[in-house]
Amino acid sequence: MKHFIAAILLAFSSSLAFGAELVLDVSGKITNYTDQKSKLYHFNERDLLSMKKYSIRTSTNWTGVEKFDGFLLADLLDKVGATGSNLEIHCLDGYQYTIPVSDVARYKLILAYERQGKRMGVKELGPLGLIYPKDQYPAELNNAATDAKFTWQVSKIIVK
């Protein structure tokens, strides 16, 4: 019994270390739903972690050059049947920013859940962060406009 309680406490404390569950809601101009009534596609942690993993090694205004791992935003948009031309990205802290869908394929954007091989908790800018390969396209992406597109603690995307 003592070992069982210890295992439960360890699992609970591990989830608290991440600070937020890895979930994402997508709505707007989409054709596939998990909730038909609300016209919403809800991804849980298992759904997101089952998507093919990709990496981007780049710097941000908040980090040095680091490796970010996650899934292609293009794969997520395909899964929900996105038909819009813009993505309104919403974050846990209330920040929101709209990016063009054209950026998704052009730069192979990822929604990262790991940084330097470790899961990103809320304190580490997670659980999801939109990552642009800024260092691979310095002439195009090394500017204040791109810095605003790096969105951390992503919780919801509305396809417009």
Short mmCIF file of C-alpha atoms in Angstrom, two decimals:
data_model
loop_
_atom_site.label_atom_id
_atom_site.label_comp_id
_atom_site.label_asym_id
_atom_site.label_seq_id
_atom_site.Cartn_x
_atom_site.Cartn_y
_atom_site.Cartn_z
CA MET A 1 0.00 0.00 0.00
CA LYS A 2 2.84 2.37 0.88
CA HIS A 3 4.41 1.84 -2.57
CA PHE A 4 1.06 2.43 -4.30
CA ILE A 5 0.59 5.78 -2.53
CA ALA A 6 4.18 6.76 -3.33
CA ALA A 7 3.61 5.96 -7.02
CA ILE A 8 0.44 8.07 -7.12
CA LEU A 9 2.19 11.01 -5.42
CA LEU A 10 5.11 10.74 -7.84
CA ALA A 11 2.79 10.73 -10.86
CA PHE A 12 0.84 13.69 -9.47
CA SER A 13 3.97 15.71 -8.72
CA SER A 14 5.36 14.95 -12.19
CA SER A 15 2.23 16.32 -13.82
CA LEU A 16 2.44 19.43 -11.66
CA ALA A 17 6.02 20.00 -12.80
CA PHE A 18 4.73 20.47 -16.33
CA GLY A 19 2.22 23.00 -15.04
CA ALA A 20 -0.41 22.38 -17.69
CA GLU A 21 -1.76 19.41 -19.56
CA LEU A 22 -0.74 19.09 -23.19
CA VAL A 23 -4.05 19.89 -24.92
CA LEU A 24 -5.11 22.06 -27.83
CA ASP A 25 -8.46 23.21 -29.22
CA VAL A 26 -8.87 24.15 -32.88
CA SER A 27 -11.99 25.84 -34.25
CA GLY A 28 -13.09 28.22 -36.99
CA LYS A 29 -12.86 27.27 -40.66
CA ILE A 30 -12.37 23.54 -40.19
CA THR A 31 -14.27 20.57 -41.58
CA ASN A 32 -13.42 17.84 -39.05
CA TYR A 33 -14.54 17.92 -35.43
CA THR A 34 -14.34 15.92 -32.23
CA ASP A 35 -17.25 18.00 -30.92
CA GLN A 36 -19.75 18.47 -33.76
CA LYS A 37 -22.10 20.62 -31.69
CA SER A 38 -19.38 23.15 -30.77
CA LYS A 39 -17.63 22.88 -34.18
CA LEU A 40 -14.40 22.18 -32.31
CA TYR A 41 -11.54 19.74 -32.65
CA HIS A 42 -10.06 18.93 -29.23
CA PHE A 43 -6.62 17.32 -29.10
CA ASN A 44 -5.60 15.62 -25.87
CA GLU A 45 -2.05 14.77 -24.88
CA ARG A 46 -2.18 11.30 -26.43
CA ASP A 47 -3.42 12.76 -29.75
CA LEU A 48 -0.66 15.37 -29.87
CA LEU A 49 2.15 13.02 -28.84
CA SER A 50 1.06 10.47 -31.46
CA MET A 51 1.71 12.94 -34.28
CA LYS A 52 5.01 12.55 -36.14
CA LYS A 53 7.81 14.36 -34.30
CA TYR A 54 9.91 17.07 -35.97
CA SER A 55 12.72 19.30 -34.73
CA ILE A 56 13.84 22.88 -35.30
CA ARG A 57 17.17 24.14 -33.99
CA THR A 58 17.01 27.91 -33.69
CA SER A 59 17.34 30.88 -31.38
CA THR A 60 14.49 33.00 -30.07
CA ASN A 61 14.38 36.28 -28.15
CA TRP A 62 13.83 34.19 -25.01
CA THR A 63 16.41 31.44 -25.61
CA GLY A 64 19.81 30.89 -27.13
CA VAL A 65 20.14 28.42 -30.00
CA GLU A 66 18.20 25.40 -28.82
CA LYS A 67 16.50 22.32 -30.21
CA PHE A 68 12.70 22.38 -30.18
CA ASP A 69 10.71 19.19 -30.82
CA GLY A 70 7.05 18.92 -31.67
CA PHE A 71 4.71 18.27 -34.56
CA LEU A 72 4.25 20.08 -37.85
CA LEU A 73 1.50 22.65 -37.70
CA ALA A 74 0.68 21.58 -41.27
CA ASP A 75 -0.12 18.04 -40.05
CA LEU A 76 -2.47 19.44 -37.41
CA LEU A 77 -4.23 21.66 -39.98
CA ASP A 78 -4.64 18.68 -42.32
CA LYS A 79 -6.18 16.62 -39.51
CA VAL A 80 -8.82 19.27 -38.75
CA GLY A 81 -9.51 20.04 -42.42
CA ALA A 82 -8.51 23.70 -42.14
CA THR A 83 -9.73 25.92 -45.00
CA GLY A 84 -8.83 29.43 -43.84
CA SER A 85 -5.95 31.73 -44.73
CA ASN A 86 -5.02 32.92 -41.22
CA LEU A 87 -4.47 31.33 -37.83
CA GLU A 88 -5.36 33.20 -34.67
CA ILE A 89 -3.09 31.72 -32.00
CA HIS A 90 -4.29 32.04 -28.38
CA CYS A 91 -2.05 31.57 -25.35
CA LEU A 92 -2.66 30.73 -21.69
CA ASP A 93 -1.53 34.20 -20.59
CA GLY A 94 -4.09 35.96 -22.82
CA TYR A 95 -1.64 36.84 -25.61
CA GLN A 96 -2.90 36.21 -29.12
CA TYR A 97 -1.40 36.74 -32.53
CA THR A 98 -2.56 36.05 -36.08
CA ILE A 99 -0.21 34.44 -38.58
CA PRO A 100 -0.80 33.68 -42.26
CA VAL A 101 -1.37 30.02 -43.15
CA SER A 102 1.21 30.52 -45.91
CA ASP A 103 3.92 30.63 -43.19
CA VAL A 104 3.02 27.09 -42.10
CA ALA A 105 4.30 25.33 -45.25
CA ARG A 106 6.92 27.90 -46.21
CA TYR A 107 8.83 27.59 -42.92
CA LYS A 108 7.67 24.12 -41.78
CA LEU A 109 6.41 25.55 -38.49
CA ILE A 110 6.12 23.29 -35.50
CA LEU A 111 4.19 23.40 -32.27
CA ALA A 112 6.92 22.35 -29.87
CA TYR A 113 6.34 20.51 -26.61
CA GLU A 114 10.02 19.80 -25.89
CA ARG A 115 12.98 22.11 -25.58
CA GLN A 116 16.47 20.62 -25.40
CA GLY A 117 14.87 17.17 -25.04
CA LYS A 118 12.72 18.08 -22.03
CA ARG A 119 8.99 18.68 -21.91
CA MET A 120 8.13 22.36 -21.67
CA GLY A 121 6.02 23.28 -18.68
CA VAL A 122 4.30 26.62 -18.33
CA LYS A 123 7.41 28.08 -16.67
CA GLU A 124 9.47 26.83 -19.63
CA LEU A 125 7.20 28.59 -22.16
CA GLY A 126 5.02 25.50 -22.74
CA PRO A 127 3.25 23.28 -22.82
CA LEU A 128 3.15 24.23 -26.55
CA GLY A 129 5.12 26.90 -28.39
CA LEU A 130 4.91 27.98 -32.04
CA ILE A 131 8.44 27.82 -33.44
CA TYR A 132 9.74 29.54 -36.56
CA PRO A 133 13.18 28.48 -37.93
CA LYS A 134 14.50 32.00 -37.44
CA ASP A 135 18.18 31.10 -37.80
CA GLN A 136 17.64 29.16 -41.04
CA TYR A 137 16.05 32.21 -42.73
CA PRO A 138 17.87 35.17 -41.13
CA ALA A 139 17.18 37.62 -43.96
CA GLU A 140 13.43 36.92 -43.77
CA LEU A 141 12.82 36.09 -40.13
CA ASN A 142 15.34 38.00 -38.03
CA ASN A 143 13.08 40.95 -37.20
CA ALA A 144 10.56 42.22 -34.66
CA ALA A 145 7.59 41.05 -36.75
CA THR A 146 8.78 37.44 -36.55
CA ASP A 147 9.57 37.75 -32.84
CA ALA A 148 5.89 38.56 -32.24
CA LYS A 149 4.90 35.37 -34.08
CA PHE A 150 6.75 33.15 -31.61
CA THR A 151 3.81 32.32 -29.38
CA TRP A 152 4.32 30.46 -26.13
CA GLN A 153 1.84 28.59 -23.93
CA VAL A 154 -0.42 27.98 -26.96
CA SER A 155 -3.86 26.74 -25.91
CA LYS A 156 -6.19 27.40 -28.84
CA ILE A 157 -6.07 28.06 -32.58
CA ILE A 158 -8.91 29.64 -34.54
CA VAL A 159 -8.69 29.16 -38.30
CA LYS A 160 -9.93 32.27 -40.11
#
